[in-house]
Structure formats: C-alpha cells, structure tokens
Amino acid sequence: MRNASSILVRIVLLIPLAFSIQALAGPKQVLIFSGGWKGHFPQETAVWMQSALENAGFEVTRSDSLSCLDNVESLKMYDLIIPNWTAGEINTTQLKNLSDAVKSGAGLAGVHGGMGDAFRDTPEYEAMVGGQFLKHPYVGEYRVDRVVLNHPVMKDVPESFVYRSEHYFMRVSTNVTVLADSDYSSETPGLRMPVVWVKTWGKGRVFYSALGHNVEKEYATYPDAWTMFINGSLWAARVIEKRPENEF
Ligand SMILES: [Zn+2]
C-alpha cells in the first residue's frame, strides 16, 4: 500500500508539472510598448508589428503606457520586449526593471527612433541598446550593405540593397556586432555608419535596425528591412537558437 500511495503522490505531483511544461512550450510572448513622438507613428507601427509578429508565431501584448514596465517579474515573463517610443522620459524604476528583465534573459528588439532615440540622456538605456540617434542630415536614397554574412538575422537578406528614408547618423557603442552598414561619406569622408546590429545585455539578446521611419510604408516597399526585423525578433526571442559556429 505504501508503494501504491507513493506512486499516487508522484502522479498528483507530476500532473501540474506536465501542464506547466506544456504552457512553457506555447507561443513566444512579446510586449510592444508604444508612445512618444507622434512623427514616428507609434500606434500604427505597433499595429503593424503585432500583425507581423503574430504571423511569425508570436503572441503579442501591446501597451500604450510605460506602466507596463512597473513590475519586473511581469516583464521577465516575456521572451521579447519591443520599445516603440521615440524621445519621452522613463523613470528610474521602469528603466531598471527593463534592464533587469533583459539581463535575466528577455530579448530586446526594435527599429529606428522607437528604440534608438528613446529616453535620451539615459546612459544605461543607451548602453543596453548599443547606440543613440544623433541626427539625419541626409534624407533620400542610400545603400545598405551586409557586413556579416552568416548571422541568422541576415538569412535571406541580399548583400546590398537600396533604401529611401532618413539616413540615421548614430553614436554606436563598440560592443555591438554590426550586421549591416552604409556609406556616410557625404557627411564624414570615409565613414561607414552601422545600420543593423546585435549585441547581448546580460543573458538577453538585443537586435536593432535603424530602418523604419514609417515602418508600414517603408517595410512594404523594402521587404529586406522587414526580413531583418522578423529575423532579429526571432533571434532575440531565442526562436532561432545558437548555432555551433556562431557565438550568438
Ligand atoms: Zn524618423
């Protein structure tokens, strides 16, 4: 009888475990928080990103307030966090929570000013992202060139493609891996300006693309930018896993 009851106890204990394993194996969870300067169409961008990410298999939660950053334990439940908030201000607790969630393993991905020009003058945020928008003296057509050939984010992206939009001039940290760049000789002779990069922040993976002033319009016109955003989101959320020959 002792053996039978012991087996029964084990079964009872294992049932919730089985359910939690099943729950963990569900769709990857994404949080998009949107706001800030309206010139980057934060709400429209969020709607477009939600649709694109759902098509890629993610389950998406959208927030139009930074209060979604108030609880670090809630943030840690997400596989991927997407800042979509040009300029604006973040309080110390929200910034620490966001940083801690990424350090503990949540991915961070975003584009253009929504991630690269958010919360100016917050050094820890800039260090986590790997760069900060400074200016875009040129708006027009420019060429985006692949730098790294074998990174999963660059899968199905051609060696070079033309893009027409604001050409971001950024301050970029030295601890990023640049995946694509562009010629910025018109502003500074000989300068190659990073356009797409990846990095890590603690245990978290970070993806950034400077492309996407008007995501919905530009990504429809230039599908290679769309491909990099989706690949970057999948990589940051660890849907695309580490490859043996690659440190990421
Ligand atoms: Zn812009």
mmCIF file of C-alpha atoms and ligand atoms in Angstrom:
data_model
loop_
_atom_site.group_PDB
_atom_site.id
_atom_site.type_symbol
_atom_site.label_atom_id
_atom_site.label_comp_id
_atom_site.label_asym_id
_atom_site.label_seq_id
_atom_site.Cartn_x
_atom_site.Cartn_y
_atom_site.Cartn_z
ATOM 1 C CA MET A 1 0.000 0.000 0.000
ATOM 2 C CA ARG A 2 2.888 2.299 0.775
ATOM 3 C CA ASN A 3 4.207 1.855 -2.770
ATOM 4 C CA ALA A 4 0.790 2.474 -4.287
ATOM 5 C CA SER A 5 0.249 5.674 -2.337
ATOM 6 C CA SER A 6 3.755 6.790 -3.196
ATOM 7 C CA ILE A 7 3.013 6.308 -6.916
ATOM 8 C CA LEU A 8 -0.265 8.184 -6.494
ATOM 9 C CA VAL A 9 1.540 11.106 -4.837
ATOM 10 C CA ARG A 10 4.039 11.178 -7.688
ATOM 11 C CA ILE A 11 1.272 11.226 -10.308
ATOM 12 C CA VAL A 12 -0.553 14.025 -8.494
ATOM 13 C CA LEU A 13 2.693 15.990 -8.281
ATOM 14 C CA LEU A 14 3.591 15.380 -11.926
ATOM 15 C CA ILE A 15 0.240 16.453 -13.425
ATOM 16 C CA PRO A 16 0.684 20.189 -12.713
ATOM 17 C CA LEU A 17 4.319 19.898 -13.805
ATOM 18 C CA ALA A 18 3.225 18.439 -17.138
ATOM 19 C CA PHE A 19 0.762 21.273 -17.604
ATOM 20 C CA SER A 20 3.384 23.900 -16.799
ATOM 21 C CA ILE A 21 5.843 22.356 -19.271
ATOM 22 C CA GLN A 22 3.100 22.466 -21.897
ATOM 23 C CA ALA A 23 2.386 26.100 -21.029
ATOM 24 C CA LEU A 24 6.067 26.968 -21.316
ATOM 25 C CA ALA A 25 6.180 25.388 -24.753
ATOM 26 C CA GLY A 26 3.420 27.700 -26.029
ATOM 27 C CA PRO A 27 3.917 30.707 -28.323
ATOM 28 C CA LYS A 28 6.727 33.108 -27.513
ATOM 29 C CA GLN A 29 5.414 36.173 -25.714
ATOM 30 C CA VAL A 30 6.148 39.690 -26.949
ATOM 31 C CA LEU A 31 5.485 43.040 -25.288
ATOM 32 C CA ILE A 32 5.373 46.144 -27.519
ATOM 33 C CA PHE A 33 5.177 49.416 -25.606
ATOM 34 C CA SER A 34 4.315 52.411 -27.748
ATOM 35 C CA GLY A 35 4.204 56.163 -27.354
ATOM 36 C CA GLY A 36 6.396 59.230 -27.530
ATOM 37 C CA TRP A 37 6.841 61.484 -30.563
ATOM 38 C CA LYS A 38 3.920 61.106 -32.963
ATOM 39 C CA GLY A 39 6.106 61.728 -36.034
ATOM 40 C CA HIS A 40 7.115 58.066 -35.916
ATOM 41 C CA PHE A 41 3.516 56.830 -35.969
ATOM 42 C CA PRO A 42 3.839 54.780 -32.752
ATOM 43 C CA GLN A 43 0.289 53.384 -32.780
ATOM 44 C CA GLU A 44 0.304 52.467 -36.471
ATOM 45 C CA THR A 45 3.766 50.927 -36.056
ATOM 46 C CA ALA A 46 2.565 48.858 -33.094
ATOM 47 C CA VAL A 47 -0.400 47.530 -35.064
ATOM 48 C CA TRP A 48 1.857 46.609 -37.989
ATOM 49 C CA MET A 49 4.428 44.962 -35.706
ATOM 50 C CA GLN A 50 1.724 42.983 -33.921
ATOM 51 C CA SER A 51 0.416 41.587 -37.183
ATOM 52 C CA ALA A 52 3.899 40.770 -38.500
ATOM 53 C CA LEU A 53 4.962 39.104 -35.258
ATOM 54 C CA GLU A 54 1.741 37.113 -34.930
ATOM 55 C CA ASN A 55 2.319 35.832 -38.465
ATOM 56 C CA ALA A 56 5.772 34.762 -37.288
ATOM 57 C CA GLY A 57 4.216 32.735 -34.436
ATOM 58 C CA PHE A 58 4.456 35.166 -31.523
ATOM 59 C CA GLU A 59 1.711 36.062 -29.054
ATOM 60 C CA VAL A 60 1.687 39.851 -28.735
ATOM 61 C CA THR A 61 0.744 42.167 -25.878
ATOM 62 C CA ARG A 62 0.586 45.896 -26.611
ATOM 63 C CA SER A 63 0.815 48.716 -24.121
ATOM 64 C CA ASP A 64 0.331 52.431 -24.740
ATOM 65 C CA SER A 65 1.805 53.293 -21.354
ATOM 66 C CA LEU A 66 5.174 52.862 -19.647
ATOM 67 C CA SER A 67 3.315 51.488 -16.628
ATOM 68 C CA CYS A 68 3.844 48.055 -18.249
ATOM 69 C CA LEU A 69 7.448 48.451 -17.027
ATOM 70 C CA ASP A 70 6.480 48.958 -13.389
ATOM 71 C CA ASN A 71 6.727 45.286 -12.394
ATOM 72 C CA VAL A 72 9.968 43.476 -13.146
ATOM 73 C CA GLU A 73 8.538 40.000 -12.532
ATOM 74 C CA SER A 74 5.818 40.625 -15.148
ATOM 75 C CA LEU A 75 8.447 41.824 -17.601
ATOM 76 C CA LYS A 76 10.538 38.702 -17.094
ATOM 77 C CA MET A 77 7.605 36.619 -18.381
ATOM 78 C CA TYR A 78 8.174 37.993 -21.884
ATOM 79 C CA ASP A 79 10.511 36.372 -24.384
ATOM 80 C CA LEU A 80 10.859 39.653 -26.259
ATOM 81 C CA ILE A 81 10.318 43.320 -25.424
ATOM 82 C CA ILE A 82 9.982 45.961 -28.150
ATOM 83 C CA PRO A 83 10.424 49.649 -27.300
ATOM 84 C CA ASN A 84 8.415 51.767 -29.767
ATOM 85 C CA TRP A 85 8.735 55.097 -28.000
ATOM 86 C CA THR A 86 10.644 57.940 -29.669
ATOM 87 C CA ALA A 87 12.023 60.513 -27.193
ATOM 88 C CA GLY A 88 9.950 60.629 -23.990
ATOM 89 C CA GLU A 89 11.081 60.006 -20.455
ATOM 90 C CA ILE A 90 11.356 56.842 -18.414
ATOM 91 C CA ASN A 91 11.580 56.820 -14.644
ATOM 92 C CA THR A 92 14.432 55.186 -12.744
ATOM 93 C CA THR A 93 12.381 52.168 -11.620
ATOM 94 C CA GLN A 94 10.979 51.479 -15.087
ATOM 95 C CA LEU A 95 14.453 51.691 -16.652
ATOM 96 C CA LYS A 96 15.930 49.372 -14.022
ATOM 97 C CA ASN A 97 13.081 46.885 -14.497
ATOM 98 C CA LEU A 98 13.525 46.883 -18.266
ATOM 99 C CA SER A 99 17.274 46.478 -17.965
ATOM 100 C CA ASP A 100 16.962 43.720 -15.349
ATOM 101 C CA ALA A 101 14.410 41.814 -17.447
ATOM 102 C CA VAL A 102 16.766 41.822 -20.443
ATOM 103 C CA LYS A 103 19.751 40.948 -18.258
ATOM 104 C CA SER A 104 17.813 37.955 -16.964
ATOM 105 C CA GLY A 105 17.155 36.681 -20.500
ATOM 106 C CA ALA A 106 14.301 38.562 -22.188
ATOM 107 C CA GLY A 107 15.170 39.693 -25.703
ATOM 108 C CA LEU A 108 15.070 43.330 -26.815
ATOM 109 C CA ALA A 109 14.350 44.326 -30.411
ATOM 110 C CA GLY A 110 13.317 47.484 -32.189
ATOM 111 C CA VAL A 111 13.761 49.868 -35.044
ATOM 112 C CA HIS A 112 14.644 53.463 -35.907
ATOM 113 C CA GLY A 113 13.785 56.148 -33.326
ATOM 114 C CA GLY A 114 11.311 53.936 -31.454
ATOM 115 C CA MET A 115 14.242 52.084 -29.909
ATOM 116 C CA GLY A 116 17.335 54.064 -30.985
ATOM 117 C CA ASP A 117 16.070 57.505 -29.988
ATOM 118 C CA ALA A 118 14.013 56.622 -26.922
ATOM 119 C CA PHE A 119 14.634 58.114 -23.481
ATOM 120 C CA ARG A 120 17.511 60.420 -24.451
ATOM 121 C CA ASP A 121 20.138 61.087 -21.813
ATOM 122 C CA THR A 122 19.669 57.786 -20.001
ATOM 123 C CA PRO A 123 23.130 56.188 -20.283
ATOM 124 C CA GLU A 124 22.042 52.718 -19.118
ATOM 125 C CA TYR A 125 19.302 52.565 -21.745
ATOM 126 C CA GLU A 126 21.776 53.621 -24.454
ATOM 127 C CA ALA A 127 24.307 51.050 -23.220
ATOM 128 C CA MET A 128 21.654 48.315 -23.383
ATOM 129 C CA VAL A 129 20.564 49.300 -26.909
ATOM 130 C CA GLY A 130 24.125 49.859 -28.120
ATOM 131 C CA GLY A 131 23.609 53.273 -29.662
ATOM 132 C CA GLN A 132 21.728 56.547 -29.807
ATOM 133 C CA PHE A 133 20.354 58.567 -32.736
ATOM 134 C CA LEU A 134 22.106 61.910 -33.172
ATOM 135 C CA LYS A 135 20.889 63.390 -36.490
ATOM 136 C CA HIS A 136 19.828 62.631 -40.045
ATOM 137 C CA PRO A 137 21.291 65.342 -42.255
ATOM 138 C CA TYR A 138 20.500 63.303 -45.365
ATOM 139 C CA VAL A 139 17.076 62.050 -46.373
ATOM 140 C CA GLY A 140 16.898 60.134 -49.617
ATOM 141 C CA GLU A 141 18.203 57.017 -51.273
ATOM 142 C CA TYR A 142 21.156 55.131 -49.819
ATOM 143 C CA ARG A 143 22.608 51.651 -49.992
ATOM 144 C CA VAL A 144 22.521 49.224 -47.063
ATOM 145 C CA ASP A 145 25.393 46.709 -47.181
ATOM 146 C CA ARG A 146 25.585 43.403 -45.359
ATOM 147 C CA VAL A 147 28.708 43.205 -43.184
ATOM 148 C CA VAL A 148 28.294 39.774 -41.587
ATOM 149 C CA LEU A 149 27.309 37.023 -43.982
ATOM 150 C CA ASN A 150 26.479 34.062 -41.758
ATOM 151 C CA HIS A 151 24.433 35.516 -38.895
ATOM 152 C CA PRO A 152 20.860 34.106 -38.660
ATOM 153 C CA VAL A 153 19.417 37.638 -38.639
ATOM 154 C CA MET A 154 20.797 38.116 -42.171
ATOM 155 C CA LYS A 155 19.205 34.946 -43.557
ATOM 156 C CA ASP A 156 17.558 35.705 -46.926
ATOM 157 C CA VAL A 157 18.932 39.274 -46.927
ATOM 158 C CA PRO A 158 20.901 40.243 -50.063
ATOM 159 C CA GLU A 159 24.490 41.506 -49.863
ATOM 160 C CA SER A 160 23.283 45.003 -50.626
ATOM 161 C CA PHE A 161 20.004 46.810 -51.196
ATOM 162 C CA VAL A 162 18.788 50.371 -51.700
ATOM 163 C CA TYR A 163 16.617 52.100 -49.101
ATOM 164 C CA ARG A 164 14.985 55.529 -49.230
ATOM 165 C CA SER A 165 14.351 57.343 -45.966
ATOM 166 C CA GLU A 166 16.108 59.300 -43.242
ATOM 167 C CA HIS A 167 19.736 58.174 -43.105
ATOM 168 C CA TYR A 168 20.423 57.844 -39.409
ATOM 169 C CA PHE A 169 23.703 59.150 -38.012
ATOM 170 C CA MET A 170 24.197 57.443 -34.658
ATOM 171 C CA ARG A 171 26.541 57.222 -31.742
ATOM 172 C CA VAL A 172 27.289 53.479 -31.597
ATOM 173 C CA SER A 173 28.900 51.518 -28.768
ATOM 174 C CA THR A 174 31.983 49.478 -29.550
ATOM 175 C CA ASN A 175 30.462 46.320 -28.048
ATOM 176 C CA VAL A 176 27.925 45.694 -30.810
ATOM 177 C CA THR A 177 28.240 43.313 -33.743
ATOM 178 C CA VAL A 178 27.379 45.303 -36.858
ATOM 179 C CA LEU A 179 25.414 43.194 -39.351
ATOM 180 C CA ALA A 180 24.764 45.894 -41.955
ATOM 181 C CA ASP A 181 26.133 49.364 -42.530
ATOM 182 C CA SER A 182 26.091 52.170 -45.086
ATOM 183 C CA ASP A 183 28.424 54.712 -46.646
ATOM 184 C CA TYR A 184 28.210 58.050 -44.839
ATOM 185 C CA SER A 185 30.914 59.806 -46.866
ATOM 186 C CA SER A 186 28.556 62.644 -47.797
ATOM 187 C CA GLU A 187 28.629 63.771 -44.165
ATOM 188 C CA THR A 188 32.004 62.469 -42.982
ATOM 189 C CA PRO A 189 34.538 61.256 -45.579
ATOM 190 C CA GLY A 190 35.296 57.569 -45.238
ATOM 191 C CA LEU A 191 32.710 56.906 -42.531
ATOM 192 C CA ARG A 192 30.776 53.628 -42.528
ATOM 193 C CA MET A 193 27.657 54.058 -40.395
ATOM 194 C CA PRO A 194 26.156 50.987 -38.695
ATOM 195 C CA VAL A 195 22.525 50.358 -39.729
ATOM 196 C CA VAL A 196 21.733 46.987 -38.135
ATOM 197 C CA TRP A 197 23.442 45.434 -35.153
ATOM 198 C CA VAL A 198 23.100 42.790 -32.465
ATOM 199 C CA LYS A 199 24.600 42.528 -29.012
ATOM 200 C CA THR A 200 23.935 40.999 -25.647
ATOM 201 C CA TRP A 201 22.884 42.577 -22.343
ATOM 202 C CA GLY A 202 23.457 40.113 -19.549
ATOM 203 C CA LYS A 203 21.694 36.935 -20.670
ATOM 204 C CA GLY A 204 19.448 38.854 -23.110
ATOM 205 C CA ARG A 205 19.899 39.268 -26.844
ATOM 206 C CA VAL A 206 19.475 42.702 -28.399
ATOM 207 C CA PHE A 207 18.599 43.471 -32.043
ATOM 208 C CA TYR A 208 18.426 46.968 -33.539
ATOM 209 C CA SER A 209 17.729 48.276 -37.033
ATOM 210 C CA ALA A 210 17.933 51.989 -37.865
ATOM 211 C CA LEU A 211 15.496 51.431 -40.752
ATOM 212 C CA GLY A 212 11.830 52.234 -40.240
ATOM 213 C CA HIS A 213 10.852 55.905 -40.037
ATOM 214 C CA ASN A 214 7.451 54.866 -41.370
ATOM 215 C CA VAL A 215 7.539 51.107 -40.811
ATOM 216 C CA GLU A 216 4.282 50.210 -42.509
ATOM 217 C CA LYS A 217 5.102 52.106 -45.713
ATOM 218 C CA GLU A 218 8.857 51.532 -45.897
ATOM 219 C CA TYR A 219 8.845 47.844 -44.976
ATOM 220 C CA ALA A 220 6.218 47.196 -47.659
ATOM 221 C CA THR A 221 8.443 48.971 -50.206
ATOM 222 C CA TYR A 222 11.711 47.409 -48.987
ATOM 223 C CA PRO A 223 10.956 43.859 -47.842
ATOM 224 C CA ASP A 224 14.602 43.197 -46.903
ATOM 225 C CA ALA A 225 14.120 45.569 -43.957
ATOM 226 C CA TRP A 226 11.052 43.542 -42.961
ATOM 227 C CA THR A 227 13.044 40.302 -43.218
ATOM 228 C CA MET A 228 15.745 41.647 -40.898
ATOM 229 C CA PHE A 229 13.177 42.834 -38.346
ATOM 230 C CA ILE A 230 11.424 39.465 -38.226
ATOM 231 C CA ASN A 231 14.700 37.513 -38.175
ATOM 232 C CA GLY A 232 16.012 39.862 -35.490
ATOM 233 C CA SER A 233 12.896 39.396 -33.356
ATOM 234 C CA LEU A 234 13.069 35.607 -33.713
ATOM 235 C CA TRP A 235 16.755 35.635 -32.833
ATOM 236 C CA ALA A 236 16.339 37.966 -29.821
ATOM 237 C CA ALA A 237 13.464 35.798 -28.517
ATOM 238 C CA ARG A 238 15.621 32.680 -28.974
ATOM 239 C CA VAL A 239 13.301 31.096 -31.506
ATOM 240 C CA ILE A 240 16.389 30.950 -33.689
ATOM 241 C CA GLU A 241 18.841 29.228 -31.443
ATOM 242 C CA LYS A 242 22.559 29.474 -31.149
ATOM 243 C CA ARG A 243 24.493 27.871 -33.955
ATOM 244 C CA PRO A 244 27.659 25.956 -33.142
ATOM 245 C CA GLU A 245 29.863 28.039 -35.432
ATOM 246 C CA ASN A 246 28.467 31.314 -34.189
ATOM 247 C CA GLU A 247 28.933 32.929 -30.810
ATOM 248 C CA PHE A 248 25.344 34.273 -30.879
HETATM 249 ZN ZN ZN B 1 12.388 59.123 -38.332
#
